[in-house]
Short mmCIF file of C-alpha atoms in Angstrom, two decimals:
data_model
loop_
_atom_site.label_atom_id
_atom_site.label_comp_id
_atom_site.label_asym_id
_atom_site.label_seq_id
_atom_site.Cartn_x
_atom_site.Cartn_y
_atom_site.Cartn_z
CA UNK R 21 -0.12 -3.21 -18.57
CA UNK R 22 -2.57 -5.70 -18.71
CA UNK R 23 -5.85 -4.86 -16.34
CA UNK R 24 -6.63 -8.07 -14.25
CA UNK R 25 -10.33 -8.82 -13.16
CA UNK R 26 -11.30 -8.95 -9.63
CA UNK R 27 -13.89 -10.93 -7.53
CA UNK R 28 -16.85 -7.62 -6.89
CA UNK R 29 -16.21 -6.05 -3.40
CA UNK R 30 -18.40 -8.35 -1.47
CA UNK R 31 -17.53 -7.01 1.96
CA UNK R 32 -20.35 -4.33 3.57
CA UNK R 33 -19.15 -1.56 5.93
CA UNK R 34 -15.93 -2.28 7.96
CA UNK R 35 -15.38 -0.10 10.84
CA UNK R 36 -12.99 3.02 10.18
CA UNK R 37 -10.60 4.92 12.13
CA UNK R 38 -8.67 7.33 9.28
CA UNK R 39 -10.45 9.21 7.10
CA UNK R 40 -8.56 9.90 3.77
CA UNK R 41 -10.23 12.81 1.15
CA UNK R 42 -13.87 11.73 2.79
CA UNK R 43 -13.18 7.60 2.31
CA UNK R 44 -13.40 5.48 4.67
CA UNK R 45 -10.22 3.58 5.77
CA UNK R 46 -10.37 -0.26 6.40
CA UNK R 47 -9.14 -1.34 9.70
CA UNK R 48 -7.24 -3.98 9.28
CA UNK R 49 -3.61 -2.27 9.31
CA UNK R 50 -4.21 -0.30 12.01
CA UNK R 51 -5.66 -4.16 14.25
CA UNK R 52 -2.05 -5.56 13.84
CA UNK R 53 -1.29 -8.62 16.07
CA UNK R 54 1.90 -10.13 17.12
CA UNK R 55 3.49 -12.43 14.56
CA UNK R 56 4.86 -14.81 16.57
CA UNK R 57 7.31 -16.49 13.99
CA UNK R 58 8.53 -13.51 12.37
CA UNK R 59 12.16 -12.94 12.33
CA UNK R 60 12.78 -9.01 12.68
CA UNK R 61 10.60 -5.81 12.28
CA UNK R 62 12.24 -2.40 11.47
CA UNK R 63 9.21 -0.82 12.35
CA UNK R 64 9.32 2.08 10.01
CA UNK R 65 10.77 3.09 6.69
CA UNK R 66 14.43 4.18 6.88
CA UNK R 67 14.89 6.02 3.88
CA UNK R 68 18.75 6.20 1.55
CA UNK R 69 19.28 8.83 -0.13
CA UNK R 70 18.48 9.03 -3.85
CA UNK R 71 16.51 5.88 -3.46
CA UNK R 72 12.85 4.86 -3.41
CA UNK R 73 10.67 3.58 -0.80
CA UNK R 74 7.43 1.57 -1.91
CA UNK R 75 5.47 0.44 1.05
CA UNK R 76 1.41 -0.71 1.04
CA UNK R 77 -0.96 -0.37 3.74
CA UNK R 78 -4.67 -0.34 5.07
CA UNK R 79 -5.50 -4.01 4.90
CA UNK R 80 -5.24 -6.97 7.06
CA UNK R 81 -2.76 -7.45 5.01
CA UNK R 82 -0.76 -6.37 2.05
CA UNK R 83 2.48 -7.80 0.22
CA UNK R 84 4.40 -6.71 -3.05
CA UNK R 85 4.15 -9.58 -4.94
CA UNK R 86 6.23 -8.12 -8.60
CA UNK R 87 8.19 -5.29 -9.17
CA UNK R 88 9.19 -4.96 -12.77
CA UNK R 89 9.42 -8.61 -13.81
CA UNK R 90 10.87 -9.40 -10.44
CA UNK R 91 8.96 -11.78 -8.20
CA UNK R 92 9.48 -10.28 -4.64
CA UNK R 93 6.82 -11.51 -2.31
CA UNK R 94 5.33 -15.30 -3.04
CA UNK R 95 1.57 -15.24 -2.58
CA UNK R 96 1.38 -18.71 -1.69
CA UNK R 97 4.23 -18.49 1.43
CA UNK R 98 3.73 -15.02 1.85
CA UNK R 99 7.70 -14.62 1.74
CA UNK R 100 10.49 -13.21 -0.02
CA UNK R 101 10.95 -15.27 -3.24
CA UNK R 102 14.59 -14.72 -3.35
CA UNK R 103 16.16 -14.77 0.02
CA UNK R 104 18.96 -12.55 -0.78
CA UNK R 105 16.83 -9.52 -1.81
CA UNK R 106 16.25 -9.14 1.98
CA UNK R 107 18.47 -6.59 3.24
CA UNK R 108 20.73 -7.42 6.58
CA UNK R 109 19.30 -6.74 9.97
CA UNK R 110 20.93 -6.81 13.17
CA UNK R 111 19.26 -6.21 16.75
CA UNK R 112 20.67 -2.87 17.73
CA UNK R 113 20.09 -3.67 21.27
CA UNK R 114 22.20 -6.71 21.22
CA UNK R 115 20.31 -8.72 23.72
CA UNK R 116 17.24 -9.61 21.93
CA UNK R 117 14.86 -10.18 24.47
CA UNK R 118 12.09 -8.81 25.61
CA UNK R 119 10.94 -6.97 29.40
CA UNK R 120 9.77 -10.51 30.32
CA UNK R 121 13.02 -11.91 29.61
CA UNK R 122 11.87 -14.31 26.87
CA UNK R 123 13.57 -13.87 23.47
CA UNK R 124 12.38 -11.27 21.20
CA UNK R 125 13.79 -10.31 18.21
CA UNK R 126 11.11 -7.61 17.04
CA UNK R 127 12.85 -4.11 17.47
CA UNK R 128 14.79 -1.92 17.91
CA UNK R 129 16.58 -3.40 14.70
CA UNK R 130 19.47 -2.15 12.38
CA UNK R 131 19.97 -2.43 8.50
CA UNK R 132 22.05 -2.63 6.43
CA UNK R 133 22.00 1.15 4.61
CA UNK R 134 24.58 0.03 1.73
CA UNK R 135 22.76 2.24 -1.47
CA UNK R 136 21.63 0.11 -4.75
CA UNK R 137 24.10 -1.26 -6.55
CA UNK R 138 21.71 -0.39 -9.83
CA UNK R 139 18.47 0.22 -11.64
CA UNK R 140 17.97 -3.65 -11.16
CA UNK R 141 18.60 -3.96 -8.06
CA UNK R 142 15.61 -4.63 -5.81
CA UNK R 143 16.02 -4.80 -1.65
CA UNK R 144 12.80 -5.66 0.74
CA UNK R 145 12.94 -4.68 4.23
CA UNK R 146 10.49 -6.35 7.04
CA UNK R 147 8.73 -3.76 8.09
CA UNK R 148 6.11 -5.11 10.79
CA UNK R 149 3.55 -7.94 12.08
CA UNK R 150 0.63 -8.16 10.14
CA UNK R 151 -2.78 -7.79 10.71
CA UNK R 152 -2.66 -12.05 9.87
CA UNK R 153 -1.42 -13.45 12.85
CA UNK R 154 2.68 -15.15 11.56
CA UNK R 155 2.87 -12.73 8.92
CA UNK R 156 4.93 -9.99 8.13
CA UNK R 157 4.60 -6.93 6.48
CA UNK R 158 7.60 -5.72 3.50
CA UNK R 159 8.80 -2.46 1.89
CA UNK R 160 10.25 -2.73 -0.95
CA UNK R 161 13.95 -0.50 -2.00
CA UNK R 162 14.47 0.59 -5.83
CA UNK R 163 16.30 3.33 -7.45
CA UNK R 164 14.35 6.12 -9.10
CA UNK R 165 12.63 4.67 -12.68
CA UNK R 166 9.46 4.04 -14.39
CA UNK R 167 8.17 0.53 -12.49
CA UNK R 168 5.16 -1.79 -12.85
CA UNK R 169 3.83 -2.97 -9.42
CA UNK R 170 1.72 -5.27 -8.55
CA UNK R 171 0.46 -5.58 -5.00
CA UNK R 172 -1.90 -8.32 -3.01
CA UNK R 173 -4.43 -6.72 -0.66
CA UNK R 174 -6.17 -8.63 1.99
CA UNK R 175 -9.04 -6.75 3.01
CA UNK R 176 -10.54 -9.89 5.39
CA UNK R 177 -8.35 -12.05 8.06
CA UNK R 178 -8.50 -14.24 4.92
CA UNK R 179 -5.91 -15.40 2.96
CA UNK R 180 -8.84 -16.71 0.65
CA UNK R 181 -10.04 -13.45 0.08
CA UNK R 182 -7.27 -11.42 -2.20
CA UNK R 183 -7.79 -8.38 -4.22
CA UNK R 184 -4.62 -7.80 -6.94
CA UNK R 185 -3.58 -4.57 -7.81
CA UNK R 186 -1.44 -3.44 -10.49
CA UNK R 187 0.10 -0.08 -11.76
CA UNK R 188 2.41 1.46 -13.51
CA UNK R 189 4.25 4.59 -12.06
CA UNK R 190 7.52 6.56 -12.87
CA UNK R 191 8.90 7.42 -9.67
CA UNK R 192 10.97 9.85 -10.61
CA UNK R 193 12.10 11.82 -7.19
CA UNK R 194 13.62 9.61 -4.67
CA UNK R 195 11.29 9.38 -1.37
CA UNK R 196 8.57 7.23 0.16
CA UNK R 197 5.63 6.23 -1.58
CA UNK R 198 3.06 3.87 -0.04
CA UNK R 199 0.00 2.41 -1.62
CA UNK R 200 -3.32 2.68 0.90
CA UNK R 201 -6.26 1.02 -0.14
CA UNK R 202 -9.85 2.08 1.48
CA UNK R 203 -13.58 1.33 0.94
CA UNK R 204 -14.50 4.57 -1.09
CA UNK R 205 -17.29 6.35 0.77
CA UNK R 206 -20.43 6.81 -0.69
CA UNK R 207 -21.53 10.69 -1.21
CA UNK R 208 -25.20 10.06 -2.22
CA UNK R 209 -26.61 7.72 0.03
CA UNK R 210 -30.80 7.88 -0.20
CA UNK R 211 -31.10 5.38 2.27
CA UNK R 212 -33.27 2.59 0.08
CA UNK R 213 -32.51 -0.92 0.72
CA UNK R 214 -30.78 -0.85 -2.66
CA UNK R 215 -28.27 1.74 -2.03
CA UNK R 216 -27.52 0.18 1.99
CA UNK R 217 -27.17 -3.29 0.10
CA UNK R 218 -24.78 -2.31 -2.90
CA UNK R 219 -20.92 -2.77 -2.17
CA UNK R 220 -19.14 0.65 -1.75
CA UNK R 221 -16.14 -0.04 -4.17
CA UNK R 222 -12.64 -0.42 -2.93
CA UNK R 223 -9.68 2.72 -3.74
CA UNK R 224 -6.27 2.75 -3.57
CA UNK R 225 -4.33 6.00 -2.98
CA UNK R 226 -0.54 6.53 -4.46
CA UNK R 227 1.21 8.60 -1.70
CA UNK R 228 4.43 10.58 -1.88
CA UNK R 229 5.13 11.71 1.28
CA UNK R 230 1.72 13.13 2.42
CA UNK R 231 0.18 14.15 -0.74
CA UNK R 232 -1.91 11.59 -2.89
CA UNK R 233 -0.49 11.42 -6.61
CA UNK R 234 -2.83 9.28 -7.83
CA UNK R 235 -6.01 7.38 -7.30
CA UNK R 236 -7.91 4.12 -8.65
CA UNK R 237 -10.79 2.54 -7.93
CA UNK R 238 -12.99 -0.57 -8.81
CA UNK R 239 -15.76 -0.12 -11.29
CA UNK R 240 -18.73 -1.56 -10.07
CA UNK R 241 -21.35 -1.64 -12.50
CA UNK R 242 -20.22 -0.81 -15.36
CA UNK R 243 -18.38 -2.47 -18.45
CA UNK R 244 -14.76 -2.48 -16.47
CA UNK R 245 -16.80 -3.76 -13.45
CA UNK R 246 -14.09 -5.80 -11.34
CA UNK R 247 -11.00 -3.31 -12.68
CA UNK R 248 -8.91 -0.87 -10.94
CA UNK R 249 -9.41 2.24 -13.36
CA UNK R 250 -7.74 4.98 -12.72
CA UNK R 251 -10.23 8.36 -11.73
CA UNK R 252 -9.31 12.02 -12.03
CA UNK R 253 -7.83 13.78 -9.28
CA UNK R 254 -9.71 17.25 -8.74
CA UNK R 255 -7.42 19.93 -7.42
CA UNK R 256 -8.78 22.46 -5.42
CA UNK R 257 -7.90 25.97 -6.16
CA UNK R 258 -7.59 29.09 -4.05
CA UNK R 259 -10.63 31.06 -4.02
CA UNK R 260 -9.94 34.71 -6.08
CA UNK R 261 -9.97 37.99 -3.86
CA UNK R 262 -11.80 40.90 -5.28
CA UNK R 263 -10.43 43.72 -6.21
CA UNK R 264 -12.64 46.80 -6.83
CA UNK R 265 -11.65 48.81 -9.19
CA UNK R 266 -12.31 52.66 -8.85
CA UNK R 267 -14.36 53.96 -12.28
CA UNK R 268 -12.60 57.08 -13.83
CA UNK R 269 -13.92 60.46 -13.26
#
C-alpha cells in the first residue's frame, strides 16, 4: 500500500466528550446538524449475516472514498460514485413527514437486507446527517476478505481541510467495524510554551465491535512526519496471584 503524506495536524485542542484508551475524541461527530437535502438516514448499522460492516466516525465529517479499487464516495460531491451501489430504502412509516407536518424523509427507514451477491460486490447505506450541514454520512457493506480502505476525515467544518487515511485489513469474521479518528492525548505535558504550542497528532482506532484491533497515528517529527504509521497495541495482562508454598519439614 502506498503511504500518502498529509498536511501536519495544524488544529490545537478541540473540545472532547469520549474518551477512548486516554485520547481525546474530536467533537465533530457527536455536533451533527440537520442535512437538509439529504434523502434518507437509517440511523444505525443493520447488520446481514456473514457480511461486513465498515463505518467511520469522530469527525465533522468522514466518507469512504475506495474500497479495493472501487471508487465509493466522490470527494469532490461528497456522493456515491456509482448510484446503484446504494442499497434500497423505503420509509417504514409510510407517511414521511415529520410532527410538524412538513415532509421528512429522515427515519424510521427500511432496507433492502438482500445478502452480497459476491466478494465484489460493494453496497453503501446512508447512515446519518453530518456534522457539515447537506451532507450525509455512509457505511459501507462487503463480504468477509482482505480489503484496502481508504477513508477522508474532516476534522474542521471545512471541506478544505481533509486528512486521507488508508489501510489495509483482512476482515476475516463478519461484524461491524468502524474507523474513529481522535487527537491522541499527550501523556507528558511539562507545561513550556513549546510543549502547549506543538500539535498533539491525530489517531485512528480499528474497532470490531467494542474492542480496538488496531491503531495508527501521524508521525510528527520524525522522518515519516505527515504518515499514518501503524503503533503497537500493548495488552494488558492479569496481574499473577501468589501462591505460598509451604517449605518441607
Amino acid at each position: 500500500m502506498n503511504k500518502t503524506r498529509f498536511a501536519v495536524w495544524t488544529s490545537t485542542a478541540m473540545a472532547a466528550s469520549l474518551l477512548l484508551s486516554g485520547c481525546q475524541a474530536l467533537t465533530g461527530y457527536q455536533q451533527i446538524d440537520q442535512a437538509e437535502n439529504a434523502k434518507a438516514w437509517a440511523g444505525n448499522i443493520k447488520p446481514v449475516a456473514g457480511e461486513v460492516n465498515i463505518a467511520c466516525v469522530g469527525t465533522y465529517h468522514c466518507e469512504i472514498v475506495q474500497i479495493d479499487r472501487t471508487l465509493v464516495i466522490a470527494p469532490d460531491t461528497h456522493k456515491p460514485f456509482n448510484a446503484n451501489m446504494l442499497v434500497a430504502m423505503k420509509n417504514a412509516s409510510g407517511n414521511g413527514k415529520s410532527r410538524n407536518g412538513t415532509k421528512h424523509t429522515q427515519a424510521p427507514m427500511t432496507i433492502d437486507m438482500t445478502p452480497l451477491a459476491n466478494k465484489n460486490t460493494i453496497k453503501i447505506v446512508p447512515l446519518s446527517a453530518s456534522g457539515m450541514p447537506g451532507m450525509t454520512n455512509y457505511y459501507a457493506r462487503v463480504q468477509p476478505a482482505k480489503r484496502e480502505v481508504h477513508i477522508n476525515f474532516y476534522p474542521e467544518n471545512n471541506v478544505g481541510y481533509v486528512e486521507r487515511f488508508a489501510m489495509i485489513h483482512d476482515f476475516v469474521n463478519p461484524g461491524t467495524y468502524q474507523l474513529r479518528a481522535y487527537q491522541k492525548k499527550s501523556s507528558q505535558n511539562s507545561g513550556s510554551l513549546l510543549d502547549t504550542a506543538s500539535p498533539e497528532p491525530l489517531c485512528v482506532d480499528l474497532y470490531q465491535g467494542n474492542t480496538v484491533q488496531r491503531r495508527f497515528c501521524k508521525e510528527l517529527g520524525t522522518e515519516h512526519q505527515g504518515e499514518f504509521v501503524e503503533t503497537r497495541m500493548v495488552k494488558a495482562t492479569p496481574a499473577q496471584s501468589k501462591v505460598k508454598v509451604k517449605a518441607k519439614a
